[in-house]
Coordinates of C-alpha atoms and ligand atoms in Angstrom, one line a residue:
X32 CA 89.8 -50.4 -33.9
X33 CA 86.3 -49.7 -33.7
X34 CA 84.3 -47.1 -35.9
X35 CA 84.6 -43.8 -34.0
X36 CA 81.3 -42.8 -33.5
X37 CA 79.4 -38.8 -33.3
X38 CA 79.5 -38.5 -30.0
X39 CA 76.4 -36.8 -29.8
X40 CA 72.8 -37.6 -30.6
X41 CA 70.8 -35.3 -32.9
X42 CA 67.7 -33.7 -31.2
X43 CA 66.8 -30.7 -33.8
X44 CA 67.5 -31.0 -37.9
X45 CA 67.6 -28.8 -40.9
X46 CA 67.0 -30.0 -44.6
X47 CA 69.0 -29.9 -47.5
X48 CA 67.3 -29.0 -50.5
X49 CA 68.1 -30.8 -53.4
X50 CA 69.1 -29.1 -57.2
X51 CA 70.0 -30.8 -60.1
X52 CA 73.2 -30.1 -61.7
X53 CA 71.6 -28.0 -64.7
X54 CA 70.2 -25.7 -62.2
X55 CA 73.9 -25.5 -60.7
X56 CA 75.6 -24.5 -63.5
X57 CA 72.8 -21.9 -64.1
X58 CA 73.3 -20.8 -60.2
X59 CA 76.9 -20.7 -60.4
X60 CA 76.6 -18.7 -63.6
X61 CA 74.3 -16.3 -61.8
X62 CA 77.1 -16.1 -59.1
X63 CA 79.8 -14.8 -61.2
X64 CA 81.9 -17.6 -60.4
X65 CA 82.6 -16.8 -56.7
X66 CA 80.5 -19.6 -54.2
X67 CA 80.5 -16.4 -51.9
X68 CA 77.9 -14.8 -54.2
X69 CA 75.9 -18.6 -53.9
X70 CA 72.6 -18.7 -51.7
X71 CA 72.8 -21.1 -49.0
X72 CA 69.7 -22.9 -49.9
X73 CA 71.0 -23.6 -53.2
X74 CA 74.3 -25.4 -51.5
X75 CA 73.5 -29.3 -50.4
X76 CA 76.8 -29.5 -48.3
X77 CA 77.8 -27.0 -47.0
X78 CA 81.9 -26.9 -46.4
X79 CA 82.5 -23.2 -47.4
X80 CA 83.6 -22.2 -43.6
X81 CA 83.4 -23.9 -39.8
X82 CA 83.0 -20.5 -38.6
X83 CA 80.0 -19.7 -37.3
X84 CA 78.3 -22.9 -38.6
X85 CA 78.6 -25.2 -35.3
X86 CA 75.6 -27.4 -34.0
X87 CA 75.2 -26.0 -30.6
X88 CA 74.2 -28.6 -28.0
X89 CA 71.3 -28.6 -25.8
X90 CA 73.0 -27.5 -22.7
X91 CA 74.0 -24.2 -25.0
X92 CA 70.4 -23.8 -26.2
X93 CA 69.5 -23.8 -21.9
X94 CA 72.3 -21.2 -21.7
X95 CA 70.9 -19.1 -23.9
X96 CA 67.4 -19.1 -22.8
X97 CA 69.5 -18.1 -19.5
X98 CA 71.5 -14.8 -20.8
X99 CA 71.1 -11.7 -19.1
X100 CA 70.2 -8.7 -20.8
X101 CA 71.4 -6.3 -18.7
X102 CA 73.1 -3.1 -20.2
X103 CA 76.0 -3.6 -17.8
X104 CA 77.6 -6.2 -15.2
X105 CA 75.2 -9.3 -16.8
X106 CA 75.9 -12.2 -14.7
X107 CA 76.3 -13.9 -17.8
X108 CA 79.4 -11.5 -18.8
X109 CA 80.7 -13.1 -15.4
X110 CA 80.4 -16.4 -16.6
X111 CA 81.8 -16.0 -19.8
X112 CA 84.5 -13.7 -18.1
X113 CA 85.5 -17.4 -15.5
X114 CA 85.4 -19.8 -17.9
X115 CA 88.0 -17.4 -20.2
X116 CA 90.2 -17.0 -17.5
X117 CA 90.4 -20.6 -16.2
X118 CA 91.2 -21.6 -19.4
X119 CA 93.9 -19.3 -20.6
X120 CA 95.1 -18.4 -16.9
X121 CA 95.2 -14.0 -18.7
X122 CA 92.7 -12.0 -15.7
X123 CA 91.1 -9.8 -18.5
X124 CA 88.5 -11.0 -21.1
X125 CA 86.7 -8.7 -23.4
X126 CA 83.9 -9.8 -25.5
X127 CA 83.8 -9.2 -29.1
X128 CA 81.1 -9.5 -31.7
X129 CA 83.7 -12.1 -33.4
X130 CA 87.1 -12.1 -34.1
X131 CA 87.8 -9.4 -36.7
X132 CA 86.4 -7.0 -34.0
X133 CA 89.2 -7.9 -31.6
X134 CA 91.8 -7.9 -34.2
X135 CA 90.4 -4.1 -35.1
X136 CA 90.6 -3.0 -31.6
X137 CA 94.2 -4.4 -31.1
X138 CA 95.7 -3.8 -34.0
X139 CA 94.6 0.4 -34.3
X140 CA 96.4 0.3 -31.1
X141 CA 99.1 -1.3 -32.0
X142 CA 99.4 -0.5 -35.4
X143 CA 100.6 1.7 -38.1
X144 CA 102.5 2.9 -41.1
X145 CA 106.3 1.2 -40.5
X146 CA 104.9 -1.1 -37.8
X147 CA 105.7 -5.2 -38.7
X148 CA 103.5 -7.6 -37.3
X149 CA 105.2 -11.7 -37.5
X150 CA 103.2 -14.6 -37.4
X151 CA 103.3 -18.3 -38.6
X152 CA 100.8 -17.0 -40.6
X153 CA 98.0 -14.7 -40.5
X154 CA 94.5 -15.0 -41.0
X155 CA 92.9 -13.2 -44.1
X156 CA 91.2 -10.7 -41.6
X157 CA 93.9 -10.8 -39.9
X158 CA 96.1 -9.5 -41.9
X159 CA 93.7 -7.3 -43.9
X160 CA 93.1 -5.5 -40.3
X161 CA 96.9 -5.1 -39.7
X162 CA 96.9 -3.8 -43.3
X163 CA 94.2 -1.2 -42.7
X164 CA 96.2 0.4 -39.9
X165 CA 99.0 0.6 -42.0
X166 CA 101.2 -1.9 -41.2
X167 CA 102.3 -4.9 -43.0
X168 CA 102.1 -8.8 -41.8
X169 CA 105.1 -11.3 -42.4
X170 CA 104.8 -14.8 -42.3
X171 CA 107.0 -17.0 -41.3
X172 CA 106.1 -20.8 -41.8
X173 CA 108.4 -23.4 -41.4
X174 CA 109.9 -25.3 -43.9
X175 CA 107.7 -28.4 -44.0
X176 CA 104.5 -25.9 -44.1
X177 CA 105.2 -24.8 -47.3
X178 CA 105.3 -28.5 -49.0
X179 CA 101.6 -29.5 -49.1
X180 CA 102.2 -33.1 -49.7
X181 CA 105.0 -33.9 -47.4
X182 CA 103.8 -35.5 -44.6
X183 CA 105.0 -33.8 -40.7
X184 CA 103.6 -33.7 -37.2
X185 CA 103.1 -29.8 -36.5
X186 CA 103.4 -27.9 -39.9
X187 CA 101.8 -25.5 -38.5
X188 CA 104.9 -23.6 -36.4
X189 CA 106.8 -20.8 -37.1
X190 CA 110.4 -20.9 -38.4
X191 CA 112.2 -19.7 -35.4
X192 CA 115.9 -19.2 -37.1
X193 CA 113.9 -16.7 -39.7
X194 CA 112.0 -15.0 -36.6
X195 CA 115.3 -13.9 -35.0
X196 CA 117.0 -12.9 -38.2
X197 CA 113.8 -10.8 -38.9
X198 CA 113.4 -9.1 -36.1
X199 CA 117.3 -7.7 -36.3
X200 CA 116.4 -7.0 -39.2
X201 CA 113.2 -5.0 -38.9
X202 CA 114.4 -3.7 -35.0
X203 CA 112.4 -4.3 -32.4
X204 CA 111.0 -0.6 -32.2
X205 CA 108.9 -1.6 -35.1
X206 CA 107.4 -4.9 -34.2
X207 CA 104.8 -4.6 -31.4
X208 CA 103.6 -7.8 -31.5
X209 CA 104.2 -11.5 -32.9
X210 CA 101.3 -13.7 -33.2
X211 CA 100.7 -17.3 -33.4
X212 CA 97.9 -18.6 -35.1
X213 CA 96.4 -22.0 -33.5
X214 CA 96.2 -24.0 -35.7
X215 CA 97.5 -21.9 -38.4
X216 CA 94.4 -21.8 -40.7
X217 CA 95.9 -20.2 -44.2
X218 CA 98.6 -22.3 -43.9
X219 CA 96.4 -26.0 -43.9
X220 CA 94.7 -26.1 -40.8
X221 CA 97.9 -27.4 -39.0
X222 CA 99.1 -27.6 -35.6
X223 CA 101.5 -26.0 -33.9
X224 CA 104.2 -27.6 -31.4
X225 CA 104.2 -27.0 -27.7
X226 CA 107.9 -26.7 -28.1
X227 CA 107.6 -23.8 -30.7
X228 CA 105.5 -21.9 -29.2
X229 CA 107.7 -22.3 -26.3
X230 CA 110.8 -21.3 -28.6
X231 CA 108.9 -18.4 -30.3
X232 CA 107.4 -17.2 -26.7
X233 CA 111.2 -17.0 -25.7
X234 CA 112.0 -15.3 -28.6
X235 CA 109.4 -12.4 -28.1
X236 CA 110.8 -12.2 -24.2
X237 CA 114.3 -11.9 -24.8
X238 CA 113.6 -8.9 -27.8
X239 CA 110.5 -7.4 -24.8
X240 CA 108.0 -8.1 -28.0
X241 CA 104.3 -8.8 -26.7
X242 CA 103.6 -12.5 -28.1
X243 CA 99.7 -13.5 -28.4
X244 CA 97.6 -16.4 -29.6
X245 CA 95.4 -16.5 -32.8
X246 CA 93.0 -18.7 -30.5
X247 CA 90.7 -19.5 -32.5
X248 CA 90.9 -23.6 -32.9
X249 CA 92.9 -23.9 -29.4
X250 CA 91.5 -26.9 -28.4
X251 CA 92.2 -28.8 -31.6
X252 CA 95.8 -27.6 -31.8
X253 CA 96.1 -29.0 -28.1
X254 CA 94.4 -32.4 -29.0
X255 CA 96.9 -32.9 -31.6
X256 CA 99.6 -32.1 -28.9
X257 CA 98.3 -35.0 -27.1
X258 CA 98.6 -36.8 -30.0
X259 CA 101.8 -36.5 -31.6
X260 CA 104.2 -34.1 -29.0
X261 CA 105.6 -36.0 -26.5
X262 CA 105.2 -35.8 -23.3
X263 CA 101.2 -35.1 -23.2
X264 CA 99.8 -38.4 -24.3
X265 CA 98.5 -38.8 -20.3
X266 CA 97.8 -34.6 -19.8
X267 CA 94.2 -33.6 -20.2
X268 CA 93.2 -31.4 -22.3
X269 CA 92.4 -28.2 -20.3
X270 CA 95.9 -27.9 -18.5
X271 CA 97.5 -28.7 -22.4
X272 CA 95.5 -25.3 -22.8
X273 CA 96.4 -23.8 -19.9
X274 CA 100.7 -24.2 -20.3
X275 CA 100.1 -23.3 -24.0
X276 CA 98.2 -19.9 -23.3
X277 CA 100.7 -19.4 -20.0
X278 CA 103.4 -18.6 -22.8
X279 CA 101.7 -15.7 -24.6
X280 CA 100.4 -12.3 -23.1
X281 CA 97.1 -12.6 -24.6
X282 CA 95.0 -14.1 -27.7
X283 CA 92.4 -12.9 -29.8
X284 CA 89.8 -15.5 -30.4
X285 CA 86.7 -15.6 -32.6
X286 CA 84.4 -17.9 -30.6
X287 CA 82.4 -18.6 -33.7
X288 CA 85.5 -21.8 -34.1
X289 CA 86.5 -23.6 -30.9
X290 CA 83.4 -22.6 -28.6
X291 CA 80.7 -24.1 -31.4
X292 CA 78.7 -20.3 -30.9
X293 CA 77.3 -18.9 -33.9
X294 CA 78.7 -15.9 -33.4
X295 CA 81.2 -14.1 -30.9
X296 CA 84.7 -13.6 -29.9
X297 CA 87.1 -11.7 -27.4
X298 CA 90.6 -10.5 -26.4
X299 CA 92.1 -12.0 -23.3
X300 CA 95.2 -10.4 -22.0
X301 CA 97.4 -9.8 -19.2
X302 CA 98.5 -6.0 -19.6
X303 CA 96.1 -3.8 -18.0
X304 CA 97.1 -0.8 -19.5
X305 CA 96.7 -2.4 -23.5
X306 CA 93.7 -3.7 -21.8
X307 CA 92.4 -0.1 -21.1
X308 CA 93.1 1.3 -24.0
X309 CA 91.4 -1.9 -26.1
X310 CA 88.6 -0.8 -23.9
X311 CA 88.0 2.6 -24.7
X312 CA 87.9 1.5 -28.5
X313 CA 85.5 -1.1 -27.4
X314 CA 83.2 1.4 -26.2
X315 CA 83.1 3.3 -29.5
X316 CA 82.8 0.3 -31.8
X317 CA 81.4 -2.6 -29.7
X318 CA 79.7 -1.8 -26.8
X319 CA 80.2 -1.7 -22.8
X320 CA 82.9 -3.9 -21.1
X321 CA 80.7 -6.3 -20.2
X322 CA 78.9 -7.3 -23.6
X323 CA 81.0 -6.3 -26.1
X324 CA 79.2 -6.6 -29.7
X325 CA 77.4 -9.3 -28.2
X326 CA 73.8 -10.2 -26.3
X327 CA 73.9 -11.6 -23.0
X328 CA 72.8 -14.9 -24.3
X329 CA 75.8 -15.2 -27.0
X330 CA 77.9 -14.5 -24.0
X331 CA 76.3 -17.9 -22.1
X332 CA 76.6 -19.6 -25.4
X333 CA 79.9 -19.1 -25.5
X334 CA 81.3 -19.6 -22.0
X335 CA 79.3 -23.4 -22.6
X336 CA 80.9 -24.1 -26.1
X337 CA 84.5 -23.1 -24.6
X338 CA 83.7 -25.9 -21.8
X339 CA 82.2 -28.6 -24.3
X340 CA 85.3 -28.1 -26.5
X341 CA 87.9 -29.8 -24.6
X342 CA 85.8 -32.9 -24.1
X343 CA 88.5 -35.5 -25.2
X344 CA 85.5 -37.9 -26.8
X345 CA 84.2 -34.7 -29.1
X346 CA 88.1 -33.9 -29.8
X347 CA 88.7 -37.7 -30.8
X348 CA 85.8 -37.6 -33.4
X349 CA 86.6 -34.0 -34.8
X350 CA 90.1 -34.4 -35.6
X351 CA 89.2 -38.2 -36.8
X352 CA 86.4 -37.1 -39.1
X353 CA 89.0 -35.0 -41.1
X354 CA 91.6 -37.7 -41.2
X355 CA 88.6 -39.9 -42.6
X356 CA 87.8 -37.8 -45.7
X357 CA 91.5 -37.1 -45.7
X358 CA 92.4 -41.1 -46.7
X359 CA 89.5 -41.3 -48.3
X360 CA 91.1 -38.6 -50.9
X361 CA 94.8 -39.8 -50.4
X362 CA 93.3 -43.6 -51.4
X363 CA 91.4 -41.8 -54.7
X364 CA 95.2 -40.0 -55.7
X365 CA 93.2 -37.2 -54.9
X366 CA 96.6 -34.3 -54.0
X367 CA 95.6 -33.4 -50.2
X368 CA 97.4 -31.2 -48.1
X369 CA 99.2 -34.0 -45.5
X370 CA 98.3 -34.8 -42.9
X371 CA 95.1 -34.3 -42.5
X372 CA 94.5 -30.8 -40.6
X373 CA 92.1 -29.6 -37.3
X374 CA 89.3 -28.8 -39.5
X375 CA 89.4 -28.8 -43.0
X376 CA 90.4 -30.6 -46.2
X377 CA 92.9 -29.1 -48.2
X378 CA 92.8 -30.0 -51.9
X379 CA 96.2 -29.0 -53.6
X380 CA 94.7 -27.5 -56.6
X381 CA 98.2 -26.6 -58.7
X382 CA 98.7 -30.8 -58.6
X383 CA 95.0 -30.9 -59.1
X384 CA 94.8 -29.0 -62.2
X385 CA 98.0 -28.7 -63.6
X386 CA 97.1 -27.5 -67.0
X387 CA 95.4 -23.9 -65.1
X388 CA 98.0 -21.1 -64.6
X389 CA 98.2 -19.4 -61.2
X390 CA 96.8 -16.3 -62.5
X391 CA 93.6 -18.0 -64.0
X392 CA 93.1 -18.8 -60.7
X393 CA 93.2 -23.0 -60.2
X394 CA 91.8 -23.1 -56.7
X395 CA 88.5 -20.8 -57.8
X396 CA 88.4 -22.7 -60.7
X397 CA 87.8 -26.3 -58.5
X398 CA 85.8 -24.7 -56.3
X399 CA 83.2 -23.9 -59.0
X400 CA 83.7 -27.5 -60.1
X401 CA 83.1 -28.8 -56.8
X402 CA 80.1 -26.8 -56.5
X403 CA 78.3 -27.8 -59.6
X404 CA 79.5 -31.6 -59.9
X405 CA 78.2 -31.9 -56.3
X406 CA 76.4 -28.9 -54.5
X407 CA 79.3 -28.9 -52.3
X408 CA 80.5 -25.2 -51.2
X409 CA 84.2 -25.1 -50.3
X410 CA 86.7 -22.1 -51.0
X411 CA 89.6 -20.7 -52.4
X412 CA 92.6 -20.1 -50.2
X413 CA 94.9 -19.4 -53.2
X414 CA 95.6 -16.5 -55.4
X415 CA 92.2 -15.2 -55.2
X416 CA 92.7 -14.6 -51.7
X417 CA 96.1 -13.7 -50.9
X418 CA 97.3 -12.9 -54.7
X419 CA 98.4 -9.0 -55.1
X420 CA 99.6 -7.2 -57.8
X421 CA 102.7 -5.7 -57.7
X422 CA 103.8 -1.9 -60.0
X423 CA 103.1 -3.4 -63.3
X424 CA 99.5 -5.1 -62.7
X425 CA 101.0 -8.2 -62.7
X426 CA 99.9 -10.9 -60.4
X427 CA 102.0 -11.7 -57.7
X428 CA 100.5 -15.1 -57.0
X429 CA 100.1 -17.1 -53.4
X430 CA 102.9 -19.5 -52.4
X431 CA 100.1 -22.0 -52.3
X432 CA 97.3 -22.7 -54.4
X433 CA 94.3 -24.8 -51.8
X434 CA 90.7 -25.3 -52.0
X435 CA 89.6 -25.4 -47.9
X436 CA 87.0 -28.1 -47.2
X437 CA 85.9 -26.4 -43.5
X438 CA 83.9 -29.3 -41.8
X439 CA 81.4 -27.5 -39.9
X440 CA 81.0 -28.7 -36.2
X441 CA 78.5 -31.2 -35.0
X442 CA 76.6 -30.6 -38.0
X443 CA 77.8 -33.5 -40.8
X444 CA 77.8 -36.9 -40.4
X445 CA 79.7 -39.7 -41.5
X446 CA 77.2 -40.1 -44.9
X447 CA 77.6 -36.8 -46.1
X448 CA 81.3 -36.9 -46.0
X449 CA 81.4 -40.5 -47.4
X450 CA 79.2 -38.4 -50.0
X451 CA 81.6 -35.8 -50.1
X452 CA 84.6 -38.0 -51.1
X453 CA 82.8 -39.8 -53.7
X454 CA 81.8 -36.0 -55.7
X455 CA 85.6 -34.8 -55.1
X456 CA 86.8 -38.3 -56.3
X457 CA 84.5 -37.8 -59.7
X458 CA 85.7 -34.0 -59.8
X459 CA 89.1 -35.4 -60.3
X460 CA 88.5 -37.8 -63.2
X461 CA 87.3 -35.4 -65.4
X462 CA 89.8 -33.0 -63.9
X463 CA 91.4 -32.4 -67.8
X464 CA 88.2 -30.6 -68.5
X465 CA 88.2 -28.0 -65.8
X466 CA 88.9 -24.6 -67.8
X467 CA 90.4 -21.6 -66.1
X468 CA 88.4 -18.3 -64.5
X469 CA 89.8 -15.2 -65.4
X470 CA 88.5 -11.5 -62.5
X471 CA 85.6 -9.3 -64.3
X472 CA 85.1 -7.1 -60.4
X473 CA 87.1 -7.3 -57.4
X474 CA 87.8 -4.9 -54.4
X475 CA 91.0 -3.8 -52.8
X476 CA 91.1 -5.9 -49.8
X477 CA 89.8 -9.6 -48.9
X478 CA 88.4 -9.0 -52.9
X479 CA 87.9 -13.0 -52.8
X480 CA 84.3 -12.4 -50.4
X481 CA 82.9 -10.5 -54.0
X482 CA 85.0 -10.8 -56.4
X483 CA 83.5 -11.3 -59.7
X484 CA 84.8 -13.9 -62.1
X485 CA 83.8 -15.4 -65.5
X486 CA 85.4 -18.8 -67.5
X487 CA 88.7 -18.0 -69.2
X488 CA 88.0 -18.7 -73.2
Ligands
LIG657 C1 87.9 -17.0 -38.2 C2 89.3 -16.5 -37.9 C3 89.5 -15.2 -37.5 C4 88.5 -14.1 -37.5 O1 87.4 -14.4 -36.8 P1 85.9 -13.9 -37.2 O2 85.0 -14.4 -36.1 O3 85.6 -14.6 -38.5 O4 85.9 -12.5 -37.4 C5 90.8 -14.9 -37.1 N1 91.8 -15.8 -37.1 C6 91.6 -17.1 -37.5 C7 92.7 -18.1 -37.5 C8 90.3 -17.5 -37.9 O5 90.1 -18.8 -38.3

């Protein structure tokens, strides 16, 4: 087979400013520890998210020197408000200013002390805005999500048998909503089945439990459906998308993932009444219907990057461009999350640095190394993240211990991942001197975006 090429050319570029490793260690010193707290000019390569840090394409840049700025009915709301429903087949769309905005609105509606939402597994904002409303978040992976380097097709579903048993359980008076996170993102970037969603949907009906979509890498979790579920090698793309939305009542998506804008998102539902009252809270915290936190140009943007998305050529060379680095790693003995996810590399840090206790934080503690061995900026999805402590101030650490490797879209190429490989494989032969990091500050929720850390002694 033939290398598989960037199927784009590149019109406009940004530089990459060069630091030695001295002035690294001095930067990450400065930084307390936490690549969150690192400038971006000071970062060479930089994998720290793929939110928000897509190259958009030329035919975006036009759309945006289209937008309409009106206050209300833009023609560009119209656009964006099409190309949403074509693709998920729901008749409402309401823009957001990204995804945590959507999850804020739905979730103070639907939440609330003794409320349960279920999910494969949430998002950190996610959860942290089901938290604020006083409810709690269960996950429920499946088996083979929870083994990092065992090998399966779609580790990112949820475990159906434990769905049922939880919701007789809980009772359906307190769940208002399960949600399915596409690809689940915590959980490795992984895909989810046709099938389970199809199982989980049926679930959700037979209890009268409203079942959405996490939506944010939709089009990656459908491409690997075409890949490995069968039945869709021959289906395009956009109908995958349309029978895998057609099982859910709505999604929440943060546009600044699968629709390559740099910053956006909406809720797309069928219920008009939910719809009205998700409205009314828009008003108050966004902005009118037909904007939402966004410009008129953000809403062109988007309604583009959602199109461009499903192109099977782009979809071939995103989800191949993981699996690349992915070998590359596996080859080294590098411990990788298997196989390779939608749109990140995730390094198994407990196998990775067996020698640093959970609660010295082994994920931070690689990320740091990563950083000044390299430049590279990747993060912690860990105990730093998801770690809480329980009545005694003990740690009660994260089933898994990962450092994400988020490829930003359209913006790396083949070089600086061959680059990338080379810095992670060096990382890990002088893993045995990787100390741990121990928390100096940290804040009650998401605590890993500025918490401040120092080396264990
Ligand atoms: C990024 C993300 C969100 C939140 O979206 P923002 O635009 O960052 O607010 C929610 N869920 C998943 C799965 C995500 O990846």
């Amino acid at each position: 087979m033939r290398t598989i090429i960037e199927p784009f050319k590149i019109k406009s570029v940004e530089p990459i400013y060069f630091n030695t490793r001295e002035e690294r260690e001095t930067i990450l010193s400065n930084a307390f520890y936490n690549p969150f707290l690192i400038k971006a000019n000071d970062v060479l390569i930089d994998l720290l998210t793929d939110s928000g840090t897509s190259a958009m394409s030329s035919n975006q840049w036009a759309g945006i020197m289209k937008g309409d700025e009106s206050y209300a009915g833009s023609p560009s709301f119209f656009r964006f408000e099409k190309v949403i429903k074509e693709i998920t087949g729901y008749p409402i769309a309401i823009p957001t200013h990204q995804g945590r905005a959507a999850e804020k609105i739905l979730f103070s509606i639907l939440g609330g002390a003794g409320k349960y939402f279920i999910s494969n597994t949430l998002f950190d904002t996610t959860r942290a805005n089901i938290e604020f409303s006083g409810a709690a978040g269960i996950d429920l992976p499946c088996e083979e999500g929870k083994h990092p380097s065992i090998p399966a097709p779609f580790k990112g579903n949820m475990d159906v048998a434990t769905l049922k048993r939880t919701i007789a359980e809980i009772g359906v008076a307190n769940i208002p909503m399960v949600i399915m996170t596409v690809t689940n993102n915590s959980g490795g970037g992984q895909p989810v089945s046709m099938q389970n969603i199809k199982e989980v949907s049926a679930v959700c009906k037979e209890n009268n439990i409203p079942f959405f979509i996490d939506a944010c890498r939709f089009a990656e979790n459908c491409y690997f459906i075409k890949l490995r579920e069968a039945g869709y090698a021959n289906i395009p793309v956009p109908q995958i998308a349309a029978e895998l939305f057609s099982y859910a009542d709505g999604c929440t998506m943060s546009a600044k993932k699968d629709a390559f804008a740099n910053i956006g998102g909406f809720l797309a539902m069928k219920d008009l009444e939910l719809a009205n009252s998700c409205r009314n809270l828009l008003i108050i915290t966004e902005g009118f219907t037909t904007y939402g936190g966004l410009a008129g140009r953000d809403l062109e943007a988007i309604a583009i990057g959602l199109q461009e998305v499903m192109d099977e050529n782009y979809l071939q060379y995103r989800i191949r461009s993981i699996e690349y680095l992915t070998h590359k790693l596996i080859a080294a003995g590098v411990p990788v999350m298997q196989p390779a996810g939608g749109h990140a590399v995730y390094l198994d840090a407990k196998a990775f640095l067996p020698h640093i206790p959970v609660h010295q934080y082994p994920g931070q503690a690689l990320a740091c190394a990563l950083y000044t061995e390299g430049g590279i900026r990747s993060v912690e999805i860990g105990s730093l993240m998801f770690g809480k402590y329980d009545n005694n101030n003990q740690l009660v650490p994260a089933a898994l211990e990962l450092v994400r490797l988020a490829i930003p879209r359209r913006a790396y190429t083949q070089s600086h991942i061959d680059y990338v490989a080379e810095v992670i494989t060096e990382v890990f032969e002088k893993r045995n001197h990787i100390g741990g990091l121990e928390i100096i500050e940290e804040t009650p929720l998401l605590r890993h975006f500025t918490a401040k850390l120092k080396p264990v002694k």
